[in-house]
Coordinates of C-alpha atoms (C1' of nucleotides) in Angstrom, one line a residue:
Chain E
M1 CA 55.9 -15.3 49.1
S2 CA 58.0 -14.1 46.1
R3 CA 58.4 -10.4 45.6
W4 CA 55.9 -10.5 42.7
G5 CA 53.4 -12.2 44.8
M6 CA 51.1 -9.3 44.9
A7 CA 51.1 -8.8 41.2
T8 CA 50.2 -12.4 40.3
R9 CA 47.6 -13.3 42.8
R10 CA 44.9 -15.6 41.5
S11 CA 44.9 -14.9 37.8
D12 CA 41.1 -15.2 37.8
A13 CA 40.4 -12.8 40.7
L14 CA 37.2 -10.9 40.2
S15 CA 37.1 -7.2 39.3
Q16 CA 34.5 -4.8 38.0
Q17 CA 36.2 -4.9 34.6
R18 CA 36.2 -8.7 34.3
I19 CA 32.5 -8.8 35.5
V20 CA 31.4 -6.2 33.0
A21 CA 33.3 -7.9 30.2
A22 CA 31.7 -11.2 31.0
A23 CA 28.3 -9.5 31.1
I24 CA 28.8 -8.0 27.7
E25 CA 29.7 -11.5 26.3
I26 CA 26.4 -12.9 27.6
L27 CA 24.4 -9.9 26.5
D28 CA 25.8 -10.0 22.9
A29 CA 25.6 -13.8 22.6
D30 CA 22.1 -14.4 24.1
G31 CA 20.4 -11.1 24.7
E32 CA 19.2 -9.2 27.7
Q33 CA 17.1 -11.9 29.4
A34 CA 20.1 -14.2 29.4
L35 CA 22.0 -12.0 31.8
T36 CA 21.3 -13.3 35.3
F37 CA 23.6 -13.2 38.3
R38 CA 23.5 -17.0 38.3
A39 CA 24.6 -17.2 34.6
L40 CA 27.2 -14.5 35.1
A41 CA 28.6 -16.3 38.3
A42 CA 28.7 -19.6 36.4
R43 CA 30.7 -18.0 33.5
L44 CA 33.1 -16.5 36.1
S45 CA 33.3 -19.7 38.1
T46 CA 32.2 -18.1 41.3
G47 CA 29.1 -17.6 43.4
A48 CA 26.4 -15.1 42.6
G49 CA 27.0 -13.2 45.8
A50 CA 30.6 -12.5 45.0
I51 CA 29.6 -10.2 42.2
Y52 CA 28.1 -7.8 44.7
H53 CA 31.5 -7.1 46.1
H54 CA 32.3 -5.3 42.8
V55 CA 29.0 -4.0 41.4
A56 CA 26.2 -2.6 43.5
N57 CA 23.3 -4.2 41.6
K58 CA 22.1 -5.3 38.2
N59 CA 21.2 -1.9 37.0
E60 CA 24.7 -0.6 37.7
L61 CA 26.1 -3.5 35.9
L62 CA 24.0 -2.8 32.8
S63 CA 25.0 0.9 33.0
A64 CA 28.7 0.0 33.1
A65 CA 28.2 -2.4 30.2
T66 CA 26.4 0.3 28.2
E67 CA 29.0 2.9 28.9
E68 CA 31.6 0.4 27.7
V69 CA 30.0 -0.1 24.2
V70 CA 28.6 3.4 23.5
G71 CA 31.2 5.6 25.3
A72 CA 33.7 7.5 23.3
V73 CA 32.4 6.9 19.8
P74 CA 34.8 8.6 17.4
G75 CA 33.8 10.9 14.6
D76 CA 34.8 14.1 12.9
S77 CA 31.3 15.4 12.3
I78 CA 28.0 15.2 14.1
L79 CA 26.8 12.8 11.4
A80 CA 29.8 10.6 11.8
V81 CA 29.3 10.4 15.5
A82 CA 25.5 9.7 15.0
L83 CA 26.3 6.9 12.6
G84 CA 28.9 5.5 15.0
L85 CA 26.2 5.4 17.8
F86 CA 23.8 3.8 15.3
D87 CA 26.3 1.0 14.6
A88 CA 27.2 0.5 18.2
I89 CA 23.5 0.2 19.2
D90 CA 22.9 -2.1 16.2
A91 CA 25.7 -4.3 17.4
H92 CA 24.6 -4.2 21.1
P93 CA 20.8 -3.7 21.1
W94 CA 20.6 -4.2 24.9
A95 CA 22.6 -1.0 25.2
G96 CA 19.9 0.9 23.3
A97 CA 17.3 -0.6 25.5
H98 CA 19.2 0.5 28.6
L99 CA 19.9 4.0 27.3
T100 CA 16.1 4.6 26.8
R101 CA 15.1 3.0 30.0
E102 CA 17.3 5.3 32.1
P103 CA 17.5 8.7 30.3
G104 CA 19.7 10.5 32.8
Q105 CA 22.5 8.0 33.2
D106 CA 26.2 8.7 32.7
A107 CA 26.5 7.1 29.3
M108 CA 24.1 9.7 28.1
L109 CA 26.5 12.4 29.2
A110 CA 29.2 11.1 26.8
I111 CA 26.6 11.0 24.0
Y112 CA 25.6 14.6 24.7
E113 CA 29.2 15.6 24.7
S114 CA 30.2 13.8 21.5
L115 CA 27.1 15.0 19.6
G116 CA 27.0 18.5 21.1
G117 CA 30.7 19.2 21.1
R118 CA 30.7 20.0 17.4
L119 CA 27.9 22.6 17.6
P120 CA 30.1 25.6 18.6
A121 CA 32.4 25.0 15.6
L122 CA 29.3 25.0 13.3
G123 CA 28.6 28.5 14.4
V124 CA 25.5 27.6 16.4
P125 CA 24.9 30.3 19.0
E126 CA 25.2 29.3 22.6
R127 CA 21.5 29.9 23.3
A128 CA 20.6 27.1 20.9
W129 CA 23.0 24.5 22.2
F130 CA 20.7 23.0 24.8
D131 CA 17.7 22.5 22.5
A132 CA 19.9 21.3 19.7
V133 CA 21.7 18.6 21.6
T134 CA 18.5 17.4 23.3
V135 CA 16.8 17.0 19.9
L136 CA 19.9 15.3 18.4
A137 CA 20.5 12.9 21.3
N138 CA 16.8 11.9 21.6
Y139 CA 16.6 11.2 17.9
V140 CA 19.9 9.3 17.6
V141 CA 19.2 7.0 20.6
G142 CA 15.5 6.5 19.9
A143 CA 15.9 5.8 16.2
A144 CA 19.0 3.6 16.6
W145 CA 17.2 1.6 19.3
Q146 CA 14.1 1.2 17.1
N147 CA 16.4 -0.1 14.3
A148 CA 18.2 -2.5 16.6
A149 CA 14.9 -3.8 18.0
N150 CA 13.9 -4.7 14.5
G151 CA 17.1 -6.7 14.2
V152 CA 16.3 -8.5 17.5
E153 CA 12.8 -9.3 16.3
A154 CA 14.2 -10.7 13.0
A155 CA 16.6 -12.9 15.0
R156 CA 13.8 -14.1 17.3
R157 CA 11.7 -15.3 14.3
R158 CA 14.4 -17.5 12.9
D159 CA 12.8 -17.8 9.4
T160 CA 12.7 -14.1 8.6
D161 CA 15.3 -11.4 7.9
R162 CA 15.1 -7.7 8.7
A163 CA 13.4 -6.8 5.5
A164 CA 10.6 -9.3 6.2
V165 CA 10.1 -7.8 9.7
L166 CA 9.9 -4.3 8.1
G167 CA 7.4 -5.7 5.6
A168 CA 5.3 -7.1 8.4
V169 CA 5.3 -3.7 10.1
A170 CA 4.4 -2.0 6.9
D171 CA 1.5 -4.4 6.4
R172 CA 0.3 -3.5 9.9
W173 CA 0.6 0.2 9.0
S174 CA -1.4 -0.3 5.9
A175 CA -4.2 -2.3 7.5
D176 CA -6.5 0.6 8.6
P177 CA -6.4 3.4 6.0
E178 CA -9.5 5.1 7.5
R179 CA -8.2 5.4 11.0
F180 CA -4.5 5.8 10.0
P181 CA -4.4 7.6 6.6
F182 CA -1.0 9.2 7.2
V183 CA 0.6 6.0 8.5
H184 CA -0.9 4.2 5.5
A185 CA 0.7 6.7 3.2
I186 CA 4.2 6.2 4.6
A187 CA 4.0 2.4 4.8
G188 CA 5.5 2.1 1.4
A189 CA 8.5 4.3 2.4
L190 CA 9.0 2.0 5.4
R191 CA 9.1 -1.1 3.2
A192 CA 11.5 0.4 0.7
H193 CA 13.8 2.2 3.0
D194 CA 17.4 1.5 4.0
D195 CA 17.7 1.9 7.8
R196 CA 21.1 3.5 8.0
E197 CA 20.4 5.9 5.1
Q198 CA 17.1 6.9 6.5
F199 CA 18.7 7.4 9.9
A200 CA 21.2 9.8 8.3
A201 CA 18.5 11.7 6.6
G202 CA 16.8 12.3 10.0
V203 CA 20.1 13.7 11.3
D204 CA 20.4 16.0 8.3
L205 CA 16.8 17.2 8.9
I206 CA 17.7 18.1 12.5
L207 CA 20.9 19.8 11.5
A208 CA 18.9 21.9 9.0
G209 CA 16.6 22.9 11.8
I210 CA 19.5 23.8 14.0
L211 CA 21.1 26.0 11.4
S212 CA 17.8 27.6 10.5
I213 CA 17.2 28.5 14.2
S214 CA 20.7 29.8 14.4
D215 CA 20.2 32.4 11.6
Q216 CA 17.3 34.0 13.3
Chain H
M1 CA -34.0 -16.9 35.0
S2 CA -35.6 -13.5 34.3
R3 CA -35.4 -12.1 30.7
W4 CA -32.7 -9.6 31.7
G5 CA -30.6 -12.4 33.3
M6 CA -28.0 -12.2 30.6
A7 CA -27.6 -8.5 31.0
T8 CA -27.0 -8.3 34.7
R9 CA -24.7 -11.3 35.3
R10 CA -22.3 -10.8 38.1
S11 CA -21.8 -7.0 38.1
D12 CA -18.1 -7.5 38.8
A13 CA -17.4 -9.9 35.9
L14 CA -13.9 -9.6 34.6
S15 CA -13.2 -8.0 31.2
Q16 CA -10.2 -6.6 29.4
Q17 CA -11.5 -3.2 30.0
R18 CA -11.9 -3.6 33.8
I19 CA -8.5 -5.2 34.0
V20 CA -6.8 -2.4 32.1
A21 CA -8.6 0.2 34.2
A22 CA -7.5 -1.4 37.4
A23 CA -3.9 -1.7 36.1
I24 CA -3.8 2.0 35.3
E25 CA -5.0 2.8 38.8
I26 CA -2.2 0.8 40.3
L27 CA 0.4 2.2 37.9
D28 CA -0.6 5.8 38.5
A29 CA -0.9 5.4 42.3
D30 CA 2.2 3.4 43.0
G31 CA 4.3 3.1 39.9
E32 CA 5.4 0.4 37.5
Q33 CA 6.9 -2.0 40.0
A34 CA 3.7 -2.0 41.9
L35 CA 1.9 -3.7 39.0
T36 CA 2.0 -7.4 39.7
F37 CA -0.6 -10.0 38.8
R38 CA -1.1 -10.7 42.4
A39 CA -1.8 -7.1 43.3
L40 CA -4.0 -6.7 40.3
A41 CA -5.9 -9.9 41.2
A42 CA -6.3 -8.7 44.8
R43 CA -7.8 -5.3 43.6
L44 CA -10.2 -7.2 41.3
S45 CA -11.1 -9.7 44.0
T46 CA -10.1 -12.7 41.9
G47 CA -7.3 -15.1 41.3
A48 CA -4.1 -14.2 39.4
G49 CA -4.8 -16.9 36.8
A50 CA -8.2 -15.4 35.9
I51 CA -6.5 -12.4 34.3
Y52 CA -5.0 -14.6 31.7
H53 CA -8.5 -15.3 30.3
H54 CA -8.6 -11.7 29.2
V55 CA -5.0 -10.6 28.5
A56 CA -2.3 -12.7 27.0
N57 CA 0.5 -11.6 29.4
K58 CA 1.9 -8.6 31.3
N59 CA 3.4 -7.0 28.2
E60 CA 0.1 -6.9 26.4
L61 CA -1.5 -5.5 29.6
L62 CA 1.0 -2.7 29.7
S63 CA 0.6 -2.0 25.9
A64 CA -3.2 -1.8 26.3
A65 CA -2.8 0.6 29.3
T66 CA -0.4 2.7 27.3
E67 CA -2.7 2.9 24.4
E68 CA -5.4 4.0 26.7
V69 CA -3.5 7.0 28.1
V70 CA -1.6 8.2 25.0
G71 CA -4.0 7.2 22.2
A72 CA -6.0 9.9 20.5
V73 CA -4.4 13.0 22.0
P74 CA -6.3 15.9 20.5
G75 CA -4.7 19.0 19.0
D76 CA -5.1 21.4 16.1
S77 CA -1.3 21.7 15.4
I78 CA 1.7 19.5 15.6
L79 CA 2.9 21.5 18.6
A80 CA -0.5 21.1 20.3
V81 CA -0.4 17.3 19.8
A82 CA 3.2 17.2 21.0
L83 CA 2.4 19.1 24.2
G84 CA -0.6 16.9 24.7
L85 CA 1.6 13.8 24.6
F86 CA 4.1 15.6 26.9
D87 CA 1.4 16.1 29.4
A88 CA 0.0 12.6 29.1
I89 CA 3.4 11.0 29.6
D90 CA 4.1 13.4 32.5
A91 CA 0.9 12.2 34.1
H92 CA 1.6 8.6 33.4
P93 CA 5.4 8.1 33.3
W94 CA 5.1 4.3 33.0
A95 CA 3.5 4.8 29.6
G96 CA 6.6 6.7 28.5
A97 CA 8.8 3.9 29.8
H98 CA 6.7 1.3 27.9
L99 CA 6.7 3.3 24.6
T100 CA 10.5 3.5 24.6
R101 CA 10.8 -0.1 25.6
E102 CA 8.8 -1.4 22.7
P103 CA 9.3 1.0 19.8
G104 CA 7.1 -0.8 17.2
Q105 CA 4.0 -1.2 19.2
D106 CA 0.5 -0.1 18.2
A107 CA 0.4 2.9 20.5
M108 CA 3.3 4.3 18.5
L109 CA 1.1 4.0 15.4
A110 CA -1.4 6.4 16.8
I111 CA 1.4 8.8 17.7
Y112 CA 2.8 8.7 14.2
E113 CA -0.7 9.4 12.9
S114 CA -1.5 12.3 15.2
L115 CA 1.9 13.9 14.7
G116 CA 2.4 13.2 11.0
G117 CA -1.2 13.7 9.9
R118 CA -0.6 17.5 9.9
L119 CA 2.4 17.4 7.7
P120 CA 0.5 17.3 4.3
A121 CA -1.4 20.5 5.3
L122 CA 1.8 22.3 6.1
G123 CA 2.9 21.8 2.5
V124 CA 5.6 19.2 3.3
P125 CA 6.2 17.1 0.2
E126 CA 5.4 13.4 0.4
R127 CA 9.1 12.4 0.1
A128 CA 9.9 14.1 3.4
W129 CA 7.0 12.6 5.4
F130 CA 8.7 9.5 6.6
D131 CA 11.8 11.2 7.9
A132 CA 9.9 14.1 9.4
V133 CA 7.5 12.0 11.4
T134 CA 10.3 9.7 12.6
V135 CA 12.3 12.6 13.9
L136 CA 9.2 14.1 15.5
A137 CA 8.0 11.0 17.2
N138 CA 11.4 10.0 18.5
Y139 CA 12.0 13.4 20.0
V140 CA 8.5 13.8 21.5
V141 CA 8.4 10.4 23.2
G142 CA 12.1 10.5 24.2
A143 CA 12.1 14.0 25.7
A144 CA 8.7 13.6 27.3
W145 CA 9.8 10.3 29.0
Q146 CA 13.1 12.0 30.1
N147 CA 11.0 14.8 31.7
A148 CA 8.6 12.3 33.3
A149 CA 11.5 10.2 34.7
N150 CA 12.8 13.4 36.5
G151 CA 9.4 13.7 38.1
V152 CA 9.5 10.0 39.2
E153 CA 13.0 10.6 40.7
A154 CA 11.8 13.7 42.5
A155 CA 8.9 11.7 44.0
R156 CA 11.3 8.9 45.0
R157 CA 13.5 11.2 47.0
R158 CA 10.7 12.6 49.2
D159 CA 12.6 15.6 50.4
T160 CA 13.3 17.2 46.9
D161 CA 11.2 18.7 44.2
R162 CA 11.8 18.6 40.4
A163 CA 14.0 21.7 40.4
A164 CA 16.3 20.1 43.0
V165 CA 16.6 17.0 40.8
L166 CA 17.5 19.1 37.8
G167 CA 20.0 20.9 39.9
A168 CA 21.6 17.7 41.0
V169 CA 21.8 16.6 37.3
A170 CA 23.3 20.0 36.4
D171 CA 25.9 19.5 39.2
R172 CA 26.9 16.2 37.7
W173 CA 27.1 17.7 34.3
S174 CA 29.4 20.4 35.6
A175 CA 31.6 18.1 37.5
D176 CA 34.2 17.3 34.8
P177 CA 34.8 20.3 32.6
E178 CA 37.9 18.8 31.0
R179 CA 36.3 15.6 29.8
F180 CA 32.9 17.2 29.2
P181 CA 33.4 20.8 28.2
F182 CA 30.2 21.0 26.1
V183 CA 28.0 19.4 28.8
H184 CA 29.6 21.7 31.3
A185 CA 28.6 24.7 29.1
I186 CA 25.0 23.7 28.9
A187 CA 24.5 22.7 32.6
G188 CA 23.4 26.2 33.4
A189 CA 20.7 26.1 30.8
L190 CA 19.5 22.8 32.3
R191 CA 19.3 24.4 35.8
A192 CA 17.4 27.4 34.6
H193 CA 15.1 25.8 32.1
D194 CA 11.3 25.2 32.1
D195 CA 10.7 21.6 31.0
R196 CA 7.6 22.2 29.0
E197 CA 8.9 25.4 27.3
Q198 CA 12.2 23.8 26.4
F199 CA 10.3 20.8 25.0
A200 CA 8.3 23.1 22.8
A201 CA 11.4 24.8 21.6
G202 CA 12.7 21.4 20.5
V203 CA 9.6 20.8 18.5
D204 CA 9.9 24.2 16.8
L205 CA 13.5 23.3 15.9
I206 CA 12.4 20.1 14.2
L207 CA 9.6 21.9 12.4
A208 CA 12.1 24.5 11.1
G209 CA 14.2 21.6 9.8
I210 CA 11.2 20.0 8.1
L211 CA 10.3 23.2 6.4
S212 CA 13.9 23.9 5.4
I213 CA 14.2 20.4 3.8
S214 CA 10.8 20.9 2.1
D215 CA 12.0 24.0 0.2
Q216 CA 14.9 22.2 -1.4
Chain C
dA1 C1' 38.9 -8.7 52.3
dC2 C1' 36.9 -11.7 49.4
dC3 C1' 34.3 -15.6 48.2
dT4 C1' 30.7 -19.3 48.6
dG5 C1' 26.2 -20.9 47.9
dA6 C1' 22.0 -21.7 50.4
dA7 C1' 18.1 -19.0 51.7
dC8 C1' 14.8 -15.2 51.3
dA9 C1' 11.4 -12.7 49.2
dC10 C1' 9.6 -12.2 45.6
dC11 C1' 8.1 -12.6 40.3
dG12 C1' 5.1 -14.2 35.7
dT13 C1' 2.8 -18.0 34.2
dT14 C1' 0.5 -22.6 34.2
dC15 C1' -2.9 -25.8 35.4
dA16 C1' -5.7 -29.2 37.9
dA17 C1' -9.8 -28.6 40.2
dG18 C1' -13.9 -26.3 40.9
dT19 C1' -18.6 -23.5 39.4
Chain M
dA1 C1' -16.6 -20.6 29.7
dC2 C1' -14.7 -18.7 33.5
dC3 C1' -12.6 -18.6 37.8
dT4 C1' -9.6 -20.2 41.7
dG5 C1' -5.3 -20.5 44.0
dA6 C1' -1.6 -23.6 44.7
dA7 C1' 2.4 -24.9 42.3
dC8 C1' 6.2 -24.3 39.1
dA9 C1' 10.2 -22.3 37.4
dC10 C1' 12.4 -18.9 37.8
dC11 C1' 14.5 -14.0 39.5
dG12 C1' 17.7 -10.2 42.3
dT13 C1' 19.6 -9.8 46.5
dT14 C1' 21.2 -11.0 51.3
dC15 C1' 24.0 -13.2 54.6
dA16 C1' 26.1 -16.7 57.7
dA17 C1' 29.9 -19.3 57.1
dG18 C1' 34.2 -20.2 55.2
dT19 C1' 39.4 -18.9 53.4

DNA sequence: ACCTGAACACCGTTCAAGT
DNA sequence: ACCTGAACACCGTTCAAGT
């Protein structure tokens, strides 16, 4: 064996990294239900059982894939980070689904850090940090996933775009003004709204609350 | 046949209502993964296929069960409604999981209505209603589900209580102060905190933001 | 040590056959 | 019309057997 024998190996040898990369390709191309160990093994030209030598189970695989696409979103401000997460979840809806399915996972840690890390510099007192970042993170992930789910729904119904999906939701919201007067009142705003802009307005509302609490 | 023949029938005849009630019993007793059509059919002394005459599929069944336990939470104020939802999701964690899995579902409509319906009386201008209720609903459902998931985790590890679970999370948050300085800084607050009280503080923060935006 | 792929123990859903 | 329960078309995961 040559002296670089160890370095070359089989060039297609399995690894966590290659498995997660292949999983992300499947998830992005065909959605969450397309990710099965059989499909993943086929794409990696191996057996389904081989994957278990590198990832413990499907949940860990999804967590690793989620960390890959939402970890370390850059941004100079809380709003910039929030919009970065919004875009990442819009591009990878399955990551939004996984983040909400497992609230305590490691990927959430990175989100807490990148959103909350800017609070001290804003002059927010330490006693408010925990509440502030909890509200921010829950809103950012929840609203981004809600938006991404609308995109998935629009893709599922091949004949409609995202505006049509929102219109359909607005119709449903308007359907029962007696039981749901408030929802009926905001249905128009839903129909007219721009997802990303509205998302940013929500972040601003929370920031206003944080600063208002801080002054007390 | 007697003249009350129609009214009596088989007393155990299937119906949406009975199926949903049985599903909730299974979900509350043994958790989400225990709800299978076979287990449900066994509890109802029928065949699995019979259920499909009354509910379209498992997703619809979960949606109906979720509406049952989080629909129409009473409360005089936004905080009271929010705490009612917190308690409902704490008592039925699977409902929290389902609400976050399907953001656009009907049960969410009721939540928007009960949380947002109090905004007009607070003097919040109509242009702020949509943002305000979106932030509120995402925080309430997200944070309540996060809390409930901690309870599920505590139950799963039979030897620990909820405080121990939070302590373990806090340990994880403290583990890497270089990469996660902010998370490290708030780990202490997590360990010490009271879930329900902290949840209420988050609602207050959002309400402060709503009122601050309203004054502009 | 890593890989293979058949086998196991399940699922949700369908559907011919019954009442 | 409603119910029955076997059958279908899958899953994630395990594990004996290979290299």
